[in-house]
mmCIF file of N, CA and C in Angstrom:
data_model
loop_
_atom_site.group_PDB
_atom_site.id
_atom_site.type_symbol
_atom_site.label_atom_id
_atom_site.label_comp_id
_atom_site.label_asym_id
_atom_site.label_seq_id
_atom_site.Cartn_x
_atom_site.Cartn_y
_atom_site.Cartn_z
ATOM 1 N N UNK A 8 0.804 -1.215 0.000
ATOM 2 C CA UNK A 8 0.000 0.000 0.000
ATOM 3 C C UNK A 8 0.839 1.268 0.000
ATOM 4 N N UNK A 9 1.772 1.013 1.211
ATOM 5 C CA UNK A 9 2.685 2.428 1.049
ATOM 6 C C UNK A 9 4.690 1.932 0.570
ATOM 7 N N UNK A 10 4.997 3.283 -0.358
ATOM 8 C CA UNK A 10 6.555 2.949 -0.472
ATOM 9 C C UNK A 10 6.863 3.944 0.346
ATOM 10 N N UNK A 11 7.882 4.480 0.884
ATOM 11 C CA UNK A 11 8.948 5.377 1.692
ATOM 12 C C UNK A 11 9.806 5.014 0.699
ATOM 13 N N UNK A 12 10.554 5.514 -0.033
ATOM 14 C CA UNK A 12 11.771 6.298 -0.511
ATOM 15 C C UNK A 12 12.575 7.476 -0.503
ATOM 16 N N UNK A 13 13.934 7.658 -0.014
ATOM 17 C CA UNK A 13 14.553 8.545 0.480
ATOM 18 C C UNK A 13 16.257 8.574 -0.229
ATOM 19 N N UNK A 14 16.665 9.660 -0.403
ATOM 20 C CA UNK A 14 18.305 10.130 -0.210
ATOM 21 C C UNK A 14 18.138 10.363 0.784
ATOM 22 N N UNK A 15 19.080 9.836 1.669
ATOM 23 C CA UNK A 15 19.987 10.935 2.812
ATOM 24 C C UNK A 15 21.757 10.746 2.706
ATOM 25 N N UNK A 16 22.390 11.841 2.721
ATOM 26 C CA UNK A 16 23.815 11.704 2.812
ATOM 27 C C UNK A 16 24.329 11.824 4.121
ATOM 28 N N UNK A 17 23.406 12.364 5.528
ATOM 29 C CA UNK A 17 24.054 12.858 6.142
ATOM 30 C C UNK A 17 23.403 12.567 7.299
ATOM 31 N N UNK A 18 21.923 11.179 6.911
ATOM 32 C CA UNK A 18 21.626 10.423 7.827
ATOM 33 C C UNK A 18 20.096 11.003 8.569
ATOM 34 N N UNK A 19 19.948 12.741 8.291
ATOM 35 C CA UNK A 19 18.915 13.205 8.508
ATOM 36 C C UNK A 19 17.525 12.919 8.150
ATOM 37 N N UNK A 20 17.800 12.752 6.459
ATOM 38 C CA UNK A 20 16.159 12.729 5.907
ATOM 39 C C UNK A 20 16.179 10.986 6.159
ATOM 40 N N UNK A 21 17.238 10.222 6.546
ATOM 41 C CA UNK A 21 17.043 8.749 6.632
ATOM 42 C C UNK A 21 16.002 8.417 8.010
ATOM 43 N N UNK A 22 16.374 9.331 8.946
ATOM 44 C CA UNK A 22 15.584 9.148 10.364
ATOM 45 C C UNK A 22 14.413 9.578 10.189
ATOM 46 N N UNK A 23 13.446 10.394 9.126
ATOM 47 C CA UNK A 23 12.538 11.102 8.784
ATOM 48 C C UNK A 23 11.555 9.942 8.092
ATOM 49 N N UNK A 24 12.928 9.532 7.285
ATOM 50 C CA UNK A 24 11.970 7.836 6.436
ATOM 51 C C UNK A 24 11.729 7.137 7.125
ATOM 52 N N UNK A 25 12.775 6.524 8.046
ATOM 53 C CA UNK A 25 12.279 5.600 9.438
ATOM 54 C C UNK A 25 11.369 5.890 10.306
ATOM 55 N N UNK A 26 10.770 6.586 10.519
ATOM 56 C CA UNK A 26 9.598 7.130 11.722
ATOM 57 C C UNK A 26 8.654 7.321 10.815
ATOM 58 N N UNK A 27 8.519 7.568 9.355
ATOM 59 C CA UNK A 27 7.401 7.682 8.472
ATOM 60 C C UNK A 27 7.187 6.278 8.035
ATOM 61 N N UNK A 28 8.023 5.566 7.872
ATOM 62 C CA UNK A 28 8.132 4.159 7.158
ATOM 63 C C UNK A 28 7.345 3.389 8.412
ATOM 64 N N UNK A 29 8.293 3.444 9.944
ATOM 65 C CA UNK A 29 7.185 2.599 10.783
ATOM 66 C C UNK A 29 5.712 3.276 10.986
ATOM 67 N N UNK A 30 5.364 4.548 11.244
ATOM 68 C CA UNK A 30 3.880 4.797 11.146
ATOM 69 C C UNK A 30 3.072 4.101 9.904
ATOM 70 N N UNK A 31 3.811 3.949 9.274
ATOM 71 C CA UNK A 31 2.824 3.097 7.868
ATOM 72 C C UNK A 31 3.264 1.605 8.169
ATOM 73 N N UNK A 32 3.902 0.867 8.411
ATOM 74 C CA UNK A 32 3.988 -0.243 8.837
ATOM 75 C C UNK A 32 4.990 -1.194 7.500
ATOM 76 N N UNK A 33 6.012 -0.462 7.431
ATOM 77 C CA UNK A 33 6.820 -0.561 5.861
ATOM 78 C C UNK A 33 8.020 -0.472 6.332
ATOM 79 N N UNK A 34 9.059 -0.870 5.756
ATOM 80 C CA UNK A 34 10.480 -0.124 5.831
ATOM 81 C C UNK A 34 10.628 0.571 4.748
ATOM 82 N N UNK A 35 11.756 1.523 5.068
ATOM 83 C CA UNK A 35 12.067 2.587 4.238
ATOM 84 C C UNK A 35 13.457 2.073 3.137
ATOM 85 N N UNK A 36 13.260 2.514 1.805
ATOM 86 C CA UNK A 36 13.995 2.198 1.099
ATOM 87 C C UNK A 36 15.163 2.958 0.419
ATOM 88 N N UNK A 37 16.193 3.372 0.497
ATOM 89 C CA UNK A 37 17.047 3.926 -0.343
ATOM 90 C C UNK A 37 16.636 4.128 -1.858
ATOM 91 N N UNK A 38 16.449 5.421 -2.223
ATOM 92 C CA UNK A 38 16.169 5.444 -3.881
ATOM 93 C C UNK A 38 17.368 4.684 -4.875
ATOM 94 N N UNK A 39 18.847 4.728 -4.318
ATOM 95 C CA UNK A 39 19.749 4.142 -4.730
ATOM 96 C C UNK A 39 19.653 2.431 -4.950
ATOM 97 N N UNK A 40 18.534 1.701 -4.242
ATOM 98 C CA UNK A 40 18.281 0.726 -4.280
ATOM 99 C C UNK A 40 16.626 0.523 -4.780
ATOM 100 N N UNK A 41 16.213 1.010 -5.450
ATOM 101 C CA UNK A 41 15.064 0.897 -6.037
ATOM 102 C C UNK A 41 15.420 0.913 -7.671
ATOM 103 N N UNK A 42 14.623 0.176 -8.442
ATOM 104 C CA UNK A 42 14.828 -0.039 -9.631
ATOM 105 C C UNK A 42 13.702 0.428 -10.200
ATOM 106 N N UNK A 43 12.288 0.527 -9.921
ATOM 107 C CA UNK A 43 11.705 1.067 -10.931
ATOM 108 C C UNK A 43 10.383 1.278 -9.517
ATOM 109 N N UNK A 44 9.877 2.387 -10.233
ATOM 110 C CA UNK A 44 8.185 3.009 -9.447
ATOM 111 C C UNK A 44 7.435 1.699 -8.710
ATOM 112 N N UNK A 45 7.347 1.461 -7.291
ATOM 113 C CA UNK A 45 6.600 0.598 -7.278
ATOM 114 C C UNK A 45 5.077 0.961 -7.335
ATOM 115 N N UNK A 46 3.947 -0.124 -7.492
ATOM 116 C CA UNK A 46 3.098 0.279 -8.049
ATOM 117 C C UNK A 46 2.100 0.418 -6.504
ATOM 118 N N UNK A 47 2.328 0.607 -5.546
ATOM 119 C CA UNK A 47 1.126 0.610 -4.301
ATOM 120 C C UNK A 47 0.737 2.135 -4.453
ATOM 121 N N UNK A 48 -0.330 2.611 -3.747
ATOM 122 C CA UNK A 48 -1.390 3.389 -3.162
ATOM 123 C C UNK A 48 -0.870 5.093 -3.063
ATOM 124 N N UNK A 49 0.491 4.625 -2.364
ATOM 125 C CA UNK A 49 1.138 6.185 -2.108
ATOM 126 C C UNK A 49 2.350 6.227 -1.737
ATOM 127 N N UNK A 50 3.268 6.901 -2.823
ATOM 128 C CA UNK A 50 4.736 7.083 -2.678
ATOM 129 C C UNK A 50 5.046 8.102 -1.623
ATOM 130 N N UNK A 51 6.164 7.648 -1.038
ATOM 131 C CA UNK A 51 6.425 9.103 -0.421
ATOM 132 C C UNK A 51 7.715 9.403 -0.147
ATOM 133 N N UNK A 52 8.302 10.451 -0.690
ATOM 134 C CA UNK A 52 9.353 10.536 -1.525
ATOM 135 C C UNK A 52 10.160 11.766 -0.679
ATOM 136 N N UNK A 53 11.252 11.326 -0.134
ATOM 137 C CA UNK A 53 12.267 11.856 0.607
ATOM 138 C C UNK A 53 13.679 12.753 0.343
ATOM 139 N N UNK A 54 13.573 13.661 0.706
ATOM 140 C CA UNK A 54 15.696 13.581 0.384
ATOM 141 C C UNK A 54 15.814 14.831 1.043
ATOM 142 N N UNK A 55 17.234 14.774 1.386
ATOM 143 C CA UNK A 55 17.954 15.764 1.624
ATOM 144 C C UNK A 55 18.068 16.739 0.907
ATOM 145 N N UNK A 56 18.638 18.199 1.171
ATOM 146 C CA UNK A 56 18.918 19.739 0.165
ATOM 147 C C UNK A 56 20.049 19.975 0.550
ATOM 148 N N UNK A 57 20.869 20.177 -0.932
ATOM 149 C CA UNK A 57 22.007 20.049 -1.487
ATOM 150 C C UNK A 57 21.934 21.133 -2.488
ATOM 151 N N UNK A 58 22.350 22.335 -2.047
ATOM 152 C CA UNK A 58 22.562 23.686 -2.133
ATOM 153 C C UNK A 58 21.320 24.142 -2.762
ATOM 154 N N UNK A 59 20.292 24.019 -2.137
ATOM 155 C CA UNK A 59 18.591 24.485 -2.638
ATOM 156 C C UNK A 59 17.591 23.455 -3.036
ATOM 157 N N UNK A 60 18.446 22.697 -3.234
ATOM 158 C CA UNK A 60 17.736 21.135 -4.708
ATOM 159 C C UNK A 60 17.974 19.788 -3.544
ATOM 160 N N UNK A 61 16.836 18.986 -3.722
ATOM 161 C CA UNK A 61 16.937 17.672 -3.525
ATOM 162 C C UNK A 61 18.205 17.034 -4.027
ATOM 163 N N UNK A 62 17.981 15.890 -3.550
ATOM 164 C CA UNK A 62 19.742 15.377 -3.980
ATOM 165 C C UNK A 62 19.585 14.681 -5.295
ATOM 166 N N UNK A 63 20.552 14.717 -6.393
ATOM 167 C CA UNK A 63 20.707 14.218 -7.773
ATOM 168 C C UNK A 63 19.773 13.187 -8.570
ATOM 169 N N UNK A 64 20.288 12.253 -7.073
ATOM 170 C CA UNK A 64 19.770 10.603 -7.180
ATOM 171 C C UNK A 64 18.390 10.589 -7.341
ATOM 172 N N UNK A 65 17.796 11.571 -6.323
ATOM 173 C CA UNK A 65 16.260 11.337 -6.094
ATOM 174 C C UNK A 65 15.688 12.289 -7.947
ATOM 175 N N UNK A 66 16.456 13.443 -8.087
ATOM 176 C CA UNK A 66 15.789 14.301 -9.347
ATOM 177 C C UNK A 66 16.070 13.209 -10.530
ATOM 178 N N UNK A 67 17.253 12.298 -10.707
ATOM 179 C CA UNK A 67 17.195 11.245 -11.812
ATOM 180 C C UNK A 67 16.113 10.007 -11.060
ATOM 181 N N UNK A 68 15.229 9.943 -9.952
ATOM 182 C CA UNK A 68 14.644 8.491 -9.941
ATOM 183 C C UNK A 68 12.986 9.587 -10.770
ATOM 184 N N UNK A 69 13.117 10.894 -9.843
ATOM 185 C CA UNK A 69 11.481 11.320 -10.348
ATOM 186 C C UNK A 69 11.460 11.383 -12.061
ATOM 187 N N UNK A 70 12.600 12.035 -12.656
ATOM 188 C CA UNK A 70 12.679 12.293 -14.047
ATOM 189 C C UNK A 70 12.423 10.829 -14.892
ATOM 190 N N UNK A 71 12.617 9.826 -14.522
ATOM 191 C CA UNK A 71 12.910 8.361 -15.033
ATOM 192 C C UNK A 71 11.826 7.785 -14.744
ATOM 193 N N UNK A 72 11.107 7.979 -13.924
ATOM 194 C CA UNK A 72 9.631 7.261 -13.570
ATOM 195 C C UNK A 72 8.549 7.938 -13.945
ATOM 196 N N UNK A 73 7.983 7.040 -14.722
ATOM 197 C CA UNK A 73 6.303 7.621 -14.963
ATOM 198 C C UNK A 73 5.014 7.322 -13.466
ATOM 199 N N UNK A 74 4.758 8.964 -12.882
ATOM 200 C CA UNK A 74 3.764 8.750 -11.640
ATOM 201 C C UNK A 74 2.731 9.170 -12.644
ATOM 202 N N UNK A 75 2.242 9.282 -13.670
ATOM 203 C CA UNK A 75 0.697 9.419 -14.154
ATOM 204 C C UNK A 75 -0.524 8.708 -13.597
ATOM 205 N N UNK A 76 -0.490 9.644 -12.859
ATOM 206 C CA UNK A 76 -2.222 9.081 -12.128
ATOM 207 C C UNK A 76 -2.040 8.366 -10.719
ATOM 208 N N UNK A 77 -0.521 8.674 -9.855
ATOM 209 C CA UNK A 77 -0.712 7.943 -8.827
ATOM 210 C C UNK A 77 -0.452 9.236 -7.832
ATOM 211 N N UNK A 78 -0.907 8.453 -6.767
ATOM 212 C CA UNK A 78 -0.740 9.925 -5.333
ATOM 213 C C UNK A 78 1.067 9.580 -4.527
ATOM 214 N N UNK A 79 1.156 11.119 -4.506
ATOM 215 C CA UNK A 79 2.527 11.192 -4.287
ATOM 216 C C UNK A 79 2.479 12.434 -2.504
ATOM 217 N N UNK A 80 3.486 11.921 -1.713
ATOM 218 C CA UNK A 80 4.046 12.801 -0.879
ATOM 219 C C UNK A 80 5.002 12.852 -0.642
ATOM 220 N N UNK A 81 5.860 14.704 -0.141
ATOM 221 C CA UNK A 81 7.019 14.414 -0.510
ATOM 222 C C UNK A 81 7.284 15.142 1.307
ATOM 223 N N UNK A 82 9.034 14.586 1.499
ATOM 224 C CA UNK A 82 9.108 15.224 2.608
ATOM 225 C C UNK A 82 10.686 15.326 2.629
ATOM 226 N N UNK A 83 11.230 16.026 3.532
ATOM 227 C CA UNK A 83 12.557 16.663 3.539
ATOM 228 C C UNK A 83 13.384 17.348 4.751
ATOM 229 N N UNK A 84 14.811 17.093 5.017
ATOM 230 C CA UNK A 84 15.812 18.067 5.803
ATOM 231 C C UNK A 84 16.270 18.826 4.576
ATOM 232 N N UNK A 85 16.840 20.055 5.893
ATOM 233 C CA UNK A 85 17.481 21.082 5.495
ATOM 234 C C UNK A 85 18.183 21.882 6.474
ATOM 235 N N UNK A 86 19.448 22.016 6.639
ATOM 236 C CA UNK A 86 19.574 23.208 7.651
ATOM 237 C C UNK A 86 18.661 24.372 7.723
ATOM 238 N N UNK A 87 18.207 24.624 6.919
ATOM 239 C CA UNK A 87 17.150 26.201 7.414
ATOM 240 C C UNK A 87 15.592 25.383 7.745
ATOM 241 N N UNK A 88 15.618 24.497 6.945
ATOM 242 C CA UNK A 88 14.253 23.688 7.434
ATOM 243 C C UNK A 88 13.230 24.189 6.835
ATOM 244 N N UNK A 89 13.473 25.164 5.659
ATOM 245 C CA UNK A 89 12.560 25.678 4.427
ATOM 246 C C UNK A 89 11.822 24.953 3.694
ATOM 247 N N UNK A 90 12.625 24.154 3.306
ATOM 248 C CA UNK A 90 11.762 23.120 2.323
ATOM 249 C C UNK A 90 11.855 23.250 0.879
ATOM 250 N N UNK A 91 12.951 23.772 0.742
ATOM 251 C CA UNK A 91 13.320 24.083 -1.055
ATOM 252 C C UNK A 91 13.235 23.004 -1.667
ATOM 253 N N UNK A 92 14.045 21.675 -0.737
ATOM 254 C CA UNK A 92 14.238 20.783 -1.459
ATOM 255 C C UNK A 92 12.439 19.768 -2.023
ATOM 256 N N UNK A 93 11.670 19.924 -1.017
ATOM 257 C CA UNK A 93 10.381 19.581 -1.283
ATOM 258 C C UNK A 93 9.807 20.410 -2.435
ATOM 259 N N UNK A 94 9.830 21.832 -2.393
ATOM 260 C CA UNK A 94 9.234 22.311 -3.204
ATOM 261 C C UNK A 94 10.183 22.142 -4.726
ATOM 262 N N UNK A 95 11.289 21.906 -4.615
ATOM 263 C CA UNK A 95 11.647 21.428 -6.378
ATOM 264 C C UNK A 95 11.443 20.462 -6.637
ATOM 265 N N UNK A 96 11.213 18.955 -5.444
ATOM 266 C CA UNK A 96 10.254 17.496 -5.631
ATOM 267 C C UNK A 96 9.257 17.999 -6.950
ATOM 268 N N UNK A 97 8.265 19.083 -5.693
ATOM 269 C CA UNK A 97 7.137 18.918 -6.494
ATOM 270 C C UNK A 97 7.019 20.043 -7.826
ATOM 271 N N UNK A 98 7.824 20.433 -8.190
ATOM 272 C CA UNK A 98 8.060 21.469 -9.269
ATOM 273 C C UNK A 98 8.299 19.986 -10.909
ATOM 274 N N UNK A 99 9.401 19.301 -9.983
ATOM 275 C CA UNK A 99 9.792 17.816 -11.023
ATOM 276 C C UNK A 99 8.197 17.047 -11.125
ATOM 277 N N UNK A 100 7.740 17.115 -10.001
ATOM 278 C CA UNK A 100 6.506 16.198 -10.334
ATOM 279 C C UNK A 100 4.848 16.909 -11.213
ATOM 280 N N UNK A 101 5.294 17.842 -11.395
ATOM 281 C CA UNK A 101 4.066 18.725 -11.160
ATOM 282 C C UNK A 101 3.806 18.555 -13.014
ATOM 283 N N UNK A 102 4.555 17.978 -14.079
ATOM 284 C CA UNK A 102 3.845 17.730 -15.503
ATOM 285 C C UNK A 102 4.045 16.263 -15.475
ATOM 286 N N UNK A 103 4.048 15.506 -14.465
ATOM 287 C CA UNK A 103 4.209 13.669 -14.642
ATOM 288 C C UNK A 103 2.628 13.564 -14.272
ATOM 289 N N UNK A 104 1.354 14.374 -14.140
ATOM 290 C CA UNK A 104 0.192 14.116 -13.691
ATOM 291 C C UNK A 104 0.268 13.183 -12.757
ATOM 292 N N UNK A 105 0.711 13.336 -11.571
ATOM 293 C CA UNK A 105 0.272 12.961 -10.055
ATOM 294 C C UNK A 105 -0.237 13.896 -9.415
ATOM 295 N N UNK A 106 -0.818 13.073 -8.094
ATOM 296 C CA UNK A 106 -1.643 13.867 -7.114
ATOM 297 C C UNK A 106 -0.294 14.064 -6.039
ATOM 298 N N UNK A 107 0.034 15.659 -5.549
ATOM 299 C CA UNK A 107 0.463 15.780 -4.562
ATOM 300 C C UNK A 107 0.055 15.646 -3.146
ATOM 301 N N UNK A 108 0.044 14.917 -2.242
ATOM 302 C CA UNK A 108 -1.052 14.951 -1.369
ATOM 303 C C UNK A 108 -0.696 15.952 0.070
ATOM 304 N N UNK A 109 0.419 16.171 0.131
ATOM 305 C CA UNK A 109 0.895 17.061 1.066
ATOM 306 C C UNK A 109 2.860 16.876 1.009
ATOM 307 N N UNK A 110 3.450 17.696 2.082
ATOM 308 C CA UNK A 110 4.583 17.520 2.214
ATOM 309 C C UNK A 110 5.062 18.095 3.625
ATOM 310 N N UNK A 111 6.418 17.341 3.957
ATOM 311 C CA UNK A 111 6.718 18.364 5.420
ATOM 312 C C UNK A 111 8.414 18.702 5.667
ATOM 313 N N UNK A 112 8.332 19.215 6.242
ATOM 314 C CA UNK A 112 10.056 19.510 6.200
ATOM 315 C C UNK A 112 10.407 19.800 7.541
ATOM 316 N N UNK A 113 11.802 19.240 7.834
ATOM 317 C CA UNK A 113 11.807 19.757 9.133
ATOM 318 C C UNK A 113 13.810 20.343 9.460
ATOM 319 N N UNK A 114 14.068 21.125 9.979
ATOM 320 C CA UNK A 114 15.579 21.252 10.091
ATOM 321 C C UNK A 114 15.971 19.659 10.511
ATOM 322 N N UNK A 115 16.908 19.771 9.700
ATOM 323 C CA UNK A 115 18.659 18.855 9.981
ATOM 324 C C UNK A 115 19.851 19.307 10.490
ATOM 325 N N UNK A 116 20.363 18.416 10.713
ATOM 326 C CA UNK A 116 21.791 18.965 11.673
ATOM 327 C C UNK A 116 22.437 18.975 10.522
ATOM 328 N N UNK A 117 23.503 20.153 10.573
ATOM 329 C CA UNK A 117 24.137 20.399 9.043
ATOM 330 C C UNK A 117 25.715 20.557 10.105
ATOM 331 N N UNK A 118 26.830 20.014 9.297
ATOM 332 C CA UNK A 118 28.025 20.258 10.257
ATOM 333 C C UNK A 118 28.388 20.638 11.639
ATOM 334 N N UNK A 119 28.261 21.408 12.087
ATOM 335 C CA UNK A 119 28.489 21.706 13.669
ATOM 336 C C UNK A 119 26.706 22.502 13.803
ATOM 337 N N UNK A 120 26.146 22.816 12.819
ATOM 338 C CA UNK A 120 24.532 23.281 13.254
ATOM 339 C C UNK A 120 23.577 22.532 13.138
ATOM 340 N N UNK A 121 22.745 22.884 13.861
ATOM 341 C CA UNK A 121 21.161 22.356 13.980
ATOM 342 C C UNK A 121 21.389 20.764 14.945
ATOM 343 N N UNK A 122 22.273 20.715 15.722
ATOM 344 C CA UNK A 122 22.677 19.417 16.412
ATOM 345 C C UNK A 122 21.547 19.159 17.451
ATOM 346 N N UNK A 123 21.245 18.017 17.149
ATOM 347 C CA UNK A 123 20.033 17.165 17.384
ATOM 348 C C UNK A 123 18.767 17.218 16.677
ATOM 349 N N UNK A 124 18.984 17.730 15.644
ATOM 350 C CA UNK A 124 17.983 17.564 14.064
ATOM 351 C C UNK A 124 18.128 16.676 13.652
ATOM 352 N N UNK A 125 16.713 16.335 13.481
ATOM 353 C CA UNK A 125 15.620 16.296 13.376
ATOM 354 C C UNK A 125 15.559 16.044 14.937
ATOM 355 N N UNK A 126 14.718 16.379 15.764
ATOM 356 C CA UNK A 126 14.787 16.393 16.959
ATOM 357 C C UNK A 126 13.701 15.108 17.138
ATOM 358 N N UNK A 127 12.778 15.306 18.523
ATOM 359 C CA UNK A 127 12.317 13.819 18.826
ATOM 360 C C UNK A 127 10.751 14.623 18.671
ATOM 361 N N UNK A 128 10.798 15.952 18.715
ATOM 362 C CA UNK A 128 9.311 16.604 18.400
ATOM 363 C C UNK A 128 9.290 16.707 16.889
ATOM 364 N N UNK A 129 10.101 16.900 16.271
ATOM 365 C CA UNK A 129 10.224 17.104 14.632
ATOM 366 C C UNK A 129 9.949 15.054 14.087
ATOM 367 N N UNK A 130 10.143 14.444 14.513
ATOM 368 C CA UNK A 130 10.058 12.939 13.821
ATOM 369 C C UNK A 130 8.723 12.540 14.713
ATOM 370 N N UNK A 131 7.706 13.536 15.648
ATOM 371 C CA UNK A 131 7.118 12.998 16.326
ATOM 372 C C UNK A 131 5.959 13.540 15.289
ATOM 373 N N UNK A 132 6.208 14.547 14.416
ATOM 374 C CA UNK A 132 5.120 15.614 13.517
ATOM 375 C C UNK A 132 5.725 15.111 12.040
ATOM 376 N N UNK A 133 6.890 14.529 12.252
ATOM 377 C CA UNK A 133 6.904 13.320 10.699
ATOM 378 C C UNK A 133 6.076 12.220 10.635
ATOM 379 N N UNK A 134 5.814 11.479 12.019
ATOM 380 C CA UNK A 134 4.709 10.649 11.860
ATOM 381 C C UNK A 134 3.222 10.615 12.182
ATOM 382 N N UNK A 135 2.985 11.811 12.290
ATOM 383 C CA UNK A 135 1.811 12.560 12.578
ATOM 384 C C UNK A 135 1.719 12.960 10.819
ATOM 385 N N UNK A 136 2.502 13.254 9.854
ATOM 386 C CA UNK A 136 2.265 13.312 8.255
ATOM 387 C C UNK A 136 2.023 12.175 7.759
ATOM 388 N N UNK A 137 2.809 11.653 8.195
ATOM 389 C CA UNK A 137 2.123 9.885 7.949
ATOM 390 C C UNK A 137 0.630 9.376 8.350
ATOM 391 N N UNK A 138 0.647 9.713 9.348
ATOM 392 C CA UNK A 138 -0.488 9.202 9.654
ATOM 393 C C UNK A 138 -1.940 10.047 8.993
ATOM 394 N N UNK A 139 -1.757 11.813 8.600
ATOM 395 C CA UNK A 139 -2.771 12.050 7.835
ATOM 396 C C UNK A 139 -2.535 12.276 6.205
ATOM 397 N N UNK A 140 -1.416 11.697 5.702
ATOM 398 C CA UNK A 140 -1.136 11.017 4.476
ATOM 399 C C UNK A 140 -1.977 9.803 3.861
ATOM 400 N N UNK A 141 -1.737 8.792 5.634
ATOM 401 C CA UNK A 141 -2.649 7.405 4.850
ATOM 402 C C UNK A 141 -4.196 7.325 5.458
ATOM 403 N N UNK A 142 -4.739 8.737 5.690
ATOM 404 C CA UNK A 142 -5.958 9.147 6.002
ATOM 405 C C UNK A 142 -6.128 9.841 4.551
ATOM 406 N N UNK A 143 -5.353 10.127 3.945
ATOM 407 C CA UNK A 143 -5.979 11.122 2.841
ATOM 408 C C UNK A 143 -6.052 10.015 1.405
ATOM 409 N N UNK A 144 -5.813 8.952 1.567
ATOM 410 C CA UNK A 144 -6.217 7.937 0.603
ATOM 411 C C UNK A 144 -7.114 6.626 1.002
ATOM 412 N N UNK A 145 -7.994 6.370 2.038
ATOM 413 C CA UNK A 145 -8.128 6.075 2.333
ATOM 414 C C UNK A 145 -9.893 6.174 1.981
#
């Protein structure tokens, strides 16, 4: 029913997939280890920001996969905790005709800042997205 797919380089957006992955009752998968779109209910599509932009890996898995007609959510670290990298997700997804169904972002610990990002209230409101993610297909 549900995929979790994620980049993380730096271990942040990986703890974001894990607390979203167990609220759905799934493990979370590395996009680096996925081979093609799986076909369940609702993707939800992860990564780290890497100077404004999601990370490479994840912009070559969205560009390479056809989502026509399936529901998508996207979620993300960042040292500022803006959400650039979500909002160029859905900029890539936005002529593949999918449904966006929401997204969330939360600061990451970036070199000596943001230490203890994603915190234990920030992965506690990652699975609180989860949980009204698989309310919104339901």
């Amino acid at each position: 029913m549900f995929d979790v797919i994620y980049y993380s380089r730096g271990g942040n957006t990986k703890k974001l997939a894990t607390a979203i992955a167990a609220e759905l009752g799934v493990s979370p998968q590395n996009v680096k280890d996925v081979k093609e779109l799986p076909q369940h209910s609702l993707i939800l599509l992860g990564s780290g920001c890497y100077g404004g932009r999601p990370a490479s890996e994840m912009v070559r898995f969205i560009e390479k996969n056809d989502f026509k007609g399936r529901r998508v959510a996207l979620f993300g670290t960042s040292a500022s905790g803006e959400g650039k990298e979500t909002d160029a997700m859905e900029k890539l997804l936005k002529g593949k005709e999918c449904r966006i169904l929401g997204k969330f972002c939360c600061t990451g610990k970036f070199l000596l800042s943001n230490k203890g990002h994603p915190s234990d209230e920030e992965l506690d409101k990652a699975r609180y997205f989860a949980q009204r993610m698989k309310k919104a297909i339901v």
